[in-house]
Tab-separated table of C-alpha atoms in Angstrom:
chain	number	residue	atom	x	y	z
A	1	MET	CA	338.659	-13.645	-193.696
A	2	SER	CA	335.712	-12.229	-191.733
A	3	GLY	CA	334.291	-14.008	-188.692
A	4	ASN	CA	331.187	-15.035	-190.625
A	5	ASP	CA	333.280	-16.429	-193.491
A	6	ARG	CA	335.487	-18.320	-191.037
A	7	GLN	CA	332.489	-19.988	-189.392
A	8	ARG	CA	331.098	-21.045	-192.765
A	9	ALA	CA	334.486	-22.429	-193.834
A	10	CYS	CA	334.777	-24.369	-190.590
A	11	ARG	CA	331.313	-25.888	-190.994
A	12	ALA	CA	332.083	-26.822	-194.600
A	13	LYS	CA	335.279	-28.525	-193.475
A	14	LEU	CA	333.451	-30.687	-190.930
A	15	ARG	CA	330.586	-31.528	-193.322
A	16	ASN	CA	332.911	-32.976	-195.949
A	17	GLY	CA	332.694	-36.776	-196.041
A	18	ALA	CA	331.363	-37.340	-192.512
A	19	SER	CA	328.700	-39.788	-191.303
A	20	ALA	CA	326.773	-40.019	-188.015
A	21	LEU	CA	325.602	-42.830	-185.694
A	22	SER	CA	322.125	-42.217	-184.230
A	23	LEU	CA	321.566	-42.161	-180.484
A	24	ALA	CA	318.187	-40.424	-180.466
A	25	VAL	CA	314.691	-40.518	-181.941
A	26	LEU	CA	313.925	-38.510	-185.089
A	27	VAL	CA	310.459	-37.121	-185.764
A	28	LEU	CA	310.107	-35.397	-189.158
A	29	ALA	CA	307.973	-32.256	-189.432
A	30	SER	CA	307.276	-29.511	-191.961
A	31	ALA	CA	305.386	-26.245	-191.916
A	32	GLY	CA	304.632	-23.402	-194.277
A	33	PRO	CA	306.809	-20.281	-194.005
A	34	ALA	CA	304.183	-17.508	-194.011
A	35	LEU	CA	305.674	-14.003	-193.915
A	36	ALA	CA	306.236	-12.867	-190.334
A	37	LYS	CA	304.035	-9.920	-189.325
A	38	GLY	CA	306.428	-8.519	-186.730
A	39	LYS	CA	308.128	-5.150	-187.019
A	40	ILE	CA	311.533	-5.192	-188.715
A	41	THR	CA	314.008	-2.387	-188.036
A	42	SER	CA	317.174	-2.175	-190.130
A	43	PHE	CA	320.317	-0.480	-188.880
A	44	ASP	CA	323.928	0.211	-189.791
A	45	VAL	CA	326.918	1.247	-187.741
A	46	PRO	CA	327.793	4.812	-188.844
A	47	ASP	CA	330.505	4.918	-191.526
A	48	SER	CA	330.373	1.135	-191.980
A	49	THR	CA	330.354	-0.706	-195.288
A	50	ASN	CA	328.723	-3.859	-193.829
A	51	THR	CA	327.003	-4.564	-190.486
A	52	PHE	CA	326.621	-8.061	-188.997
A	53	ALA	CA	324.313	-8.465	-185.962
A	54	LYS	CA	325.077	-11.698	-184.103
A	55	SER	CA	323.370	-11.790	-180.696
A	56	ILE	CA	320.458	-10.142	-178.863
A	57	ALA	CA	320.021	-9.791	-175.087
A	58	SER	CA	316.799	-9.947	-173.091
A	59	ASP	CA	316.483	-6.149	-173.088
A	60	GLY	CA	316.954	-5.903	-176.864
A	61	SER	CA	320.627	-4.893	-176.839
A	62	ILE	CA	322.428	-6.276	-179.899
A	63	VAL	CA	326.106	-7.051	-180.483
A	64	GLY	CA	327.982	-7.866	-183.626
A	65	TYR	CA	330.689	-6.527	-185.856
A	66	TYR	CA	331.013	-4.226	-188.821
A	67	GLU	CA	333.459	-3.571	-191.608
A	68	GLY	CA	335.058	-0.175	-191.432
A	69	ALA	CA	336.520	1.871	-194.246
A	70	ASP	CA	339.808	-0.056	-193.970
A	71	GLY	CA	338.014	-3.392	-194.391
A	72	SER	CA	338.712	-4.659	-190.862
A	73	ASP	CA	336.030	-6.068	-188.545
A	74	GLN	CA	335.224	-4.006	-185.440
A	75	GLY	CA	332.820	-4.632	-182.588
A	76	PHE	CA	329.584	-2.767	-181.908
A	77	LEU	CA	326.849	-2.629	-179.286
A	78	ARG	CA	323.376	-1.361	-180.224
A	79	ALA	CA	321.359	-0.246	-177.187
A	80	PRO	CA	317.582	-0.855	-176.953
A	81	ASP	CA	316.981	2.793	-177.901
A	82	GLY	CA	319.005	2.330	-181.091
A	83	ALA	CA	322.166	4.125	-179.962
A	84	ILE	CA	325.292	2.404	-181.307
A	85	SER	CA	328.731	2.361	-179.686
A	86	THR	CA	331.844	0.641	-181.010
A	87	PHE	CA	334.713	-1.111	-179.276
A	88	ASN	CA	337.850	-3.191	-179.817
A	89	PRO	CA	340.175	-5.028	-177.439
A	90	LYS	CA	343.636	-3.480	-177.153
A	91	GLY	CA	345.836	-4.683	-180.019
A	92	SER	CA	342.914	-5.860	-182.122
A	93	HIS	CA	343.237	-6.010	-185.905
A	94	GLY	CA	339.729	-7.430	-186.303
A	95	THR	CA	337.050	-7.832	-183.614
A	96	MET	CA	334.140	-10.308	-183.726
A	97	PRO	CA	331.723	-10.190	-180.777
A	98	ALA	CA	329.676	-13.397	-180.674
A	99	GLY	CA	327.321	-13.147	-177.703
A	100	ILE	CA	325.757	-10.892	-175.073
A	101	ASN	CA	324.100	-12.025	-171.851
A	102	GLY	CA	321.330	-10.622	-169.678
A	103	THR	CA	323.710	-8.464	-167.635
A	104	GLY	CA	325.221	-6.815	-170.715
A	105	ALA	CA	328.505	-8.739	-170.713
A	106	ILE	CA	329.855	-9.510	-174.191
A	107	ALA	CA	332.126	-12.319	-175.381
A	108	GLY	CA	333.893	-12.814	-178.671
A	109	SER	CA	337.229	-13.039	-180.416
A	110	TYR	CA	339.752	-10.740	-182.043
A	111	TYR	CA	342.718	-10.987	-184.381
A	112	ASP	CA	346.135	-9.761	-183.283
A	113	ALA	CA	348.803	-8.262	-185.530
A	114	HIS	CA	349.856	-11.770	-186.592
A	115	SER	CA	346.286	-12.810	-187.582
A	116	ASN	CA	345.944	-15.098	-184.573
A	117	LEU	CA	342.589	-15.272	-182.760
A	118	HIS	CA	342.178	-14.609	-179.033
A	119	GLY	CA	339.122	-14.546	-176.786
A	120	PHE	CA	337.777	-11.524	-174.935
A	121	VAL	CA	335.027	-10.617	-172.501
A	122	ARG	CA	333.672	-7.077	-172.143
A	123	SER	CA	331.801	-6.104	-168.982
A	124	ALA	CA	328.614	-4.043	-169.073
A	125	GLY	CA	330.751	-1.121	-167.936
A	126	GLY	CA	333.061	-1.465	-170.932
A	127	LYS	CA	336.118	-3.102	-169.344
A	128	ILE	CA	337.682	-5.687	-171.670
A	129	LYS	CA	339.691	-8.719	-170.593
A	130	ARG	CA	341.567	-10.854	-173.108
A	131	PHE	CA	342.147	-14.562	-172.605
A	132	ASP	CA	343.406	-17.831	-174.108
A	133	PRO	CA	343.225	-21.364	-172.733
A	134	ALA	CA	346.614	-22.864	-171.868
A	135	GLY	CA	348.266	-24.276	-174.987
A	136	SER	CA	346.072	-22.307	-177.388
A	137	ILE	CA	347.428	-20.812	-180.586
A	138	GLU	CA	343.977	-19.616	-181.647
A	139	THR	CA	340.899	-19.030	-179.473
A	140	GLN	CA	337.293	-18.518	-180.561
A	141	ALA	CA	334.740	-17.512	-177.894
A	142	GLN	CA	331.257	-18.380	-179.153
A	143	ALA	CA	328.735	-17.557	-176.412
A	144	ILE	CA	328.278	-16.172	-172.899
A	145	GLY	CA	325.661	-17.322	-170.394
A	146	ASP	CA	323.785	-15.152	-167.920
A	147	GLY	CA	326.048	-16.439	-165.157
A	148	GLY	CA	329.081	-15.041	-166.971
A	149	SER	CA	330.538	-18.333	-168.169
A	150	ILE	CA	331.838	-18.398	-171.752
A	151	ALA	CA	331.899	-21.334	-174.160
A	152	GLY	CA	334.083	-21.708	-177.216
A	153	PHE	CA	336.939	-23.661	-178.693
A	154	TYR	CA	340.657	-23.320	-179.339
A	155	LEU	CA	343.366	-24.730	-181.559
A	156	ASP	CA	346.433	-26.291	-179.933
A	157	THR	CA	349.982	-26.567	-181.254
A	158	SER	CA	349.097	-29.902	-182.898
A	159	LEU	CA	346.308	-28.103	-184.791
A	160	VAL	CA	343.595	-29.961	-182.866
A	161	GLU	CA	340.464	-28.128	-181.705
A	162	HIS	CA	339.208	-28.465	-178.107
A	163	GLY	CA	336.142	-27.103	-176.360
A	164	PHE	CA	336.454	-24.823	-173.331
A	165	VAL	CA	334.384	-23.145	-170.653
A	166	ARG	CA	335.695	-19.982	-169.032
A	167	GLY	CA	334.072	-19.319	-165.667
A	168	ALA	CA	332.991	-15.888	-164.478
A	169	ASP	CA	336.038	-15.967	-162.188
A	170	GLY	CA	338.383	-16.342	-165.174
A	171	SER	CA	339.188	-20.019	-164.675
A	172	ILE	CA	339.250	-22.052	-167.899
A	173	VAL	CA	338.428	-25.745	-168.288
A	174	SER	CA	339.060	-27.485	-171.605
A	175	PHE	CA	337.176	-30.605	-172.635
A	176	ASP	CA	336.599	-33.140	-175.385
A	177	PRO	CA	333.939	-35.830	-175.711
A	178	THR	CA	335.342	-39.362	-175.684
A	179	GLY	CA	336.721	-40.234	-179.123
A	180	SER	CA	336.904	-36.640	-180.316
A	181	THR	CA	339.533	-35.604	-182.846
A	182	GLY	CA	338.250	-32.009	-182.875
A	183	THR	CA	335.671	-30.268	-180.652
A	184	GLU	CA	333.735	-27.013	-181.124
A	185	ALA	CA	331.548	-25.644	-178.305
A	186	ASN	CA	329.003	-23.181	-179.682
A	187	ALA	CA	326.423	-22.242	-177.037
A	188	ILE	CA	325.975	-22.054	-173.262
A	189	ASN	CA	322.880	-21.408	-171.151
A	190	ALA	CA	322.335	-19.737	-167.790
A	191	ASN	CA	322.930	-23.061	-166.009
A	192	GLY	CA	326.366	-23.476	-167.575
A	193	ASP	CA	325.283	-26.315	-169.872
A	194	VAL	CA	327.084	-26.315	-173.225
A	195	THR	CA	326.328	-27.702	-176.665
A	196	GLY	CA	328.385	-28.074	-179.808
A	197	TYR	CA	329.825	-30.818	-181.993
A	198	TYR	CA	332.907	-32.949	-182.491
A	199	ALA	CA	334.471	-35.138	-185.169
A	200	ASP	CA	335.715	-38.668	-184.548
A	201	SER	CA	338.497	-40.676	-186.200
A	202	SER	CA	336.177	-41.941	-188.934
A	203	GLY	CA	335.199	-38.405	-189.936
A	204	SER	CA	331.701	-38.646	-188.416
A	205	VAL	CA	330.407	-35.476	-186.711
A	206	HIS	CA	328.305	-35.752	-183.555
A	207	GLY	CA	326.427	-33.328	-181.347
A	208	PHE	CA	327.017	-33.151	-177.601
A	209	LEU	CA	325.529	-31.734	-174.435
A	210	ARG	CA	327.966	-30.977	-171.620
A	211	THR	CA	326.256	-30.180	-168.317
A	212	ALA	CA	327.791	-27.809	-165.783
A	213	ASP	CA	329.145	-30.728	-163.731
A	214	GLY	CA	331.247	-31.838	-166.716
A	215	THR	CA	329.106	-34.795	-167.816
A	216	ILE	CA	329.063	-35.122	-171.624
A	217	ALA	CA	326.366	-36.896	-173.625
A	218	SER	CA	326.722	-37.376	-177.380
A	219	PHE	CA	323.798	-37.467	-179.804
A	220	ASP	CA	323.031	-37.725	-183.515
A	221	VAL	CA	320.070	-37.233	-185.770
A	222	GLU	CA	319.066	-40.738	-186.825
A	223	GLY	CA	320.130	-41.859	-190.284
A	224	THR	CA	322.215	-38.767	-191.033
A	225	THR	CA	325.863	-38.156	-191.710
A	226	GLN	CA	326.605	-35.081	-189.572
A	227	THR	CA	324.968	-33.224	-186.675
A	228	PHE	CA	325.784	-29.579	-185.880
A	229	PRO	CA	324.203	-28.059	-182.720
A	230	PHE	CA	324.412	-24.259	-182.371
A	231	GLY	CA	321.862	-23.122	-179.769
A	232	ILE	CA	320.586	-24.113	-176.313
A	233	ASN	CA	317.948	-22.675	-173.976
A	234	ALA	CA	317.580	-22.802	-170.193
A	235	LYS	CA	315.618	-26.072	-170.431
A	236	ASP	CA	318.464	-27.756	-172.366
A	237	ASP	CA	316.458	-27.831	-175.607
A	238	ILE	CA	319.047	-27.745	-178.415
A	239	VAL	CA	318.818	-26.603	-182.031
A	240	GLY	CA	321.090	-26.834	-185.032
A	241	PHE	CA	321.189	-28.560	-188.376
A	242	TYR	CA	322.191	-31.901	-189.832
A	243	VAL	CA	323.559	-33.053	-193.152
A	244	ASN	CA	322.207	-36.145	-194.885
A	245	GLY	CA	324.028	-36.663	-198.165
A	246	GLY	CA	323.615	-33.349	-199.931
A	247	THR	CA	320.610	-32.221	-197.841
A	248	VAL	CA	320.837	-29.755	-194.928
A	249	SER	CA	317.870	-29.603	-192.510
A	250	GLY	CA	317.171	-28.066	-189.117
A	251	PHE	CA	316.552	-29.992	-185.905
A	252	VAL	CA	315.445	-29.416	-182.339
A	253	ARG	CA	316.397	-31.826	-179.550
A	254	SER	CA	314.257	-31.750	-176.412
A	255	ALA	CA	315.816	-32.025	-172.963
A	256	ALA	CA	314.414	-35.579	-172.897
A	257	GLY	CA	316.446	-36.452	-175.991
A	258	THR	CA	313.735	-36.564	-178.675
A	259	ILE	CA	314.954	-35.038	-181.951
A	260	THR	CA	312.604	-33.413	-184.443
A	261	GLY	CA	313.888	-32.547	-187.885
A	262	PHE	CA	312.285	-29.718	-189.833
A	263	ASP	CA	312.373	-27.612	-192.982
A	264	PRO	CA	310.144	-24.631	-193.763
A	265	GLN	CA	308.049	-25.359	-196.849
A	266	GLY	CA	310.043	-24.723	-200.024
A	267	SER	CA	313.420	-25.006	-198.276
A	268	PHE	CA	316.225	-27.115	-199.666
A	269	ALA	CA	318.739	-26.044	-196.975
A	270	THR	CA	317.807	-25.084	-193.398
A	271	GLU	CA	320.110	-23.964	-190.575
A	272	ALA	CA	318.816	-23.285	-187.030
A	273	TYR	CA	320.957	-21.218	-184.660
A	274	ALA	CA	319.015	-20.241	-181.541
A	275	ILE	CA	316.053	-21.245	-179.373
A	276	ASN	CA	314.433	-19.262	-176.571
A	277	ASP	CA	312.846	-20.594	-173.390
A	278	SER	CA	309.408	-20.642	-175.049
A	279	GLY	CA	310.732	-22.991	-177.722
A	280	LYS	CA	310.774	-20.437	-180.533
A	281	ILE	CA	313.582	-21.155	-183.002
A	282	THR	CA	315.357	-18.864	-185.418
A	283	GLY	CA	317.771	-19.378	-188.269
A	284	PHE	CA	317.600	-19.223	-192.038
A	285	TYR	CA	316.779	-21.342	-195.062
A	286	GLU	CA	317.337	-21.247	-198.789
A	287	ASP	CA	314.539	-21.640	-201.306
A	288	SER	CA	314.546	-21.444	-205.101
A	289	THR	CA	315.016	-17.661	-205.109
A	290	GLN	CA	316.972	-16.514	-202.039
A	291	VAL	CA	318.035	-17.070	-198.419
A	292	ARG	CA	315.346	-16.138	-195.862
A	293	GLY	CA	315.282	-15.890	-192.095
A	294	PHE	CA	312.672	-17.802	-190.112
A	295	VAL	CA	311.106	-17.899	-186.660
A	296	GLY	CA	308.762	-20.465	-185.133
A	297	SER	CA	308.757	-24.137	-184.194
A	298	PRO	CA	307.789	-27.477	-185.734
A	299	LYS	CA	304.674	-27.485	-183.521
A	300	THR	CA	303.380	-23.975	-184.315
A	301	GLY	CA	304.835	-23.576	-187.811
A	302	PHE	CA	307.431	-21.200	-189.227
A	303	LYS	CA	307.268	-17.657	-190.520
A	304	SER	CA	309.747	-16.110	-192.926
A	305	ILE	CA	311.753	-13.006	-192.067
A	306	ASP	CA	312.535	-10.824	-195.070
A	307	PRO	CA	313.499	-7.194	-194.433
A	308	PRO	CA	312.321	-4.850	-197.213
A	309	LYS	CA	314.571	-4.939	-200.301
A	310	SER	CA	316.570	-7.887	-198.946
A	311	SER	CA	318.128	-10.583	-201.102
A	312	ASP	CA	319.777	-12.757	-198.429
A	313	THR	CA	318.619	-12.776	-194.777
A	314	GLU	CA	320.375	-14.650	-191.962
A	315	ALA	CA	318.854	-14.703	-188.453
A	316	PHE	CA	321.149	-15.817	-185.635
A	317	SER	CA	319.654	-14.951	-182.243
A	318	ILE	CA	316.299	-14.770	-180.428
A	319	ASN	CA	315.545	-13.569	-176.903
A	320	ASP	CA	312.780	-14.704	-174.562
A	321	GLU	CA	310.556	-11.825	-175.704
A	322	GLY	CA	310.709	-13.265	-179.230
A	323	ALA	CA	312.869	-10.513	-180.734
A	324	VAL	CA	315.193	-11.776	-183.470
A	325	ALA	CA	318.506	-10.294	-184.607
A	326	GLY	CA	320.554	-10.955	-187.715
A	327	PHE	CA	321.667	-9.358	-190.956
A	328	TYR	CA	320.741	-9.211	-194.619
A	329	SER	CA	322.168	-8.264	-197.994
A	330	ASP	CA	320.291	-5.643	-199.961
A	331	LYS	CA	319.152	-6.055	-203.557
A	332	THR	CA	322.391	-4.575	-204.859
A	333	GLY	CA	324.312	-7.412	-203.219
A	334	THR	CA	327.036	-4.973	-202.215
A	335	HIS	CA	326.034	-4.062	-198.639
A	336	THR	CA	324.983	-5.987	-195.546
A	337	HIS	CA	322.736	-4.447	-192.866
A	338	GLY	CA	321.779	-5.461	-189.345
A	339	PHE	CA	318.161	-5.941	-188.325
A	340	ILE	CA	315.969	-6.572	-185.321
A	341	ARG	CA	312.554	-8.172	-185.782
A	342	THR	CA	310.119	-7.726	-182.870
A	343	PRO	CA	306.860	-9.737	-182.588
């Protein structure tokens, strides 16, 4: 199973049958998804069958993974000038970089020969360190902040997921919100603040914000069944999506705690994954014909991102310059390509 498939399966597992208790204010908004006018550049790792761009740094460097001729996932780094280099931790049988920070450090996960996941961090100079929290049988590193701290989650021997933060010095702290029966940390900002979600004993799924001092605050979109945060900026604004019955919509939570739900016009399923310090959000939505990327905010409106000849576009990352990275399937439906969209 590829890293992208695994994330989707995990989200589907947590969505099933859960309900949420509101702790915040919901303000509904909608906006029309006009076609974005920015420049879109498609790219592929040489000799790849599929390319998945996952994260973009402030200088435009992009990391992700690609499928090689043998079908395994391998890591890549695309420099701002378009040059692409590839890498894998020692012993990897499948590499899935998840994030890059402003200094060029990369974090992600890899499969060993026994199909177990481990975390890794790659310095800007190319040195790779592998790691696992104590008691982990499977580790998934999700994001790396500009300070070098990494957020993610791991599975213990009782098959329970816990969040973790790995400091720049290599120290690892695991955590769980009170009442959690399974925690996934998905994003971390330059201050070391972390967001993600957890399930409780009733099957409800809640969002959380964990500040660098270890304080954890839970939150939910009012009147919904599940809340899934995936992105955080330096101001502690958080984005993600929520599930209400069979409806999936995006949300943004301000640092003050106000939650605004949104859907681009024509969407019947919206997922938000990243927010920059200017409040621009990116993600993707599904309309009656295909999946489309988007960029914007509830206040300014949303614009669609559709690379030429695309049939399914998924945007996952945005930097403070407004550049968006992600991937798309072409019209044949047989190949996936990376893209960068600049304003």
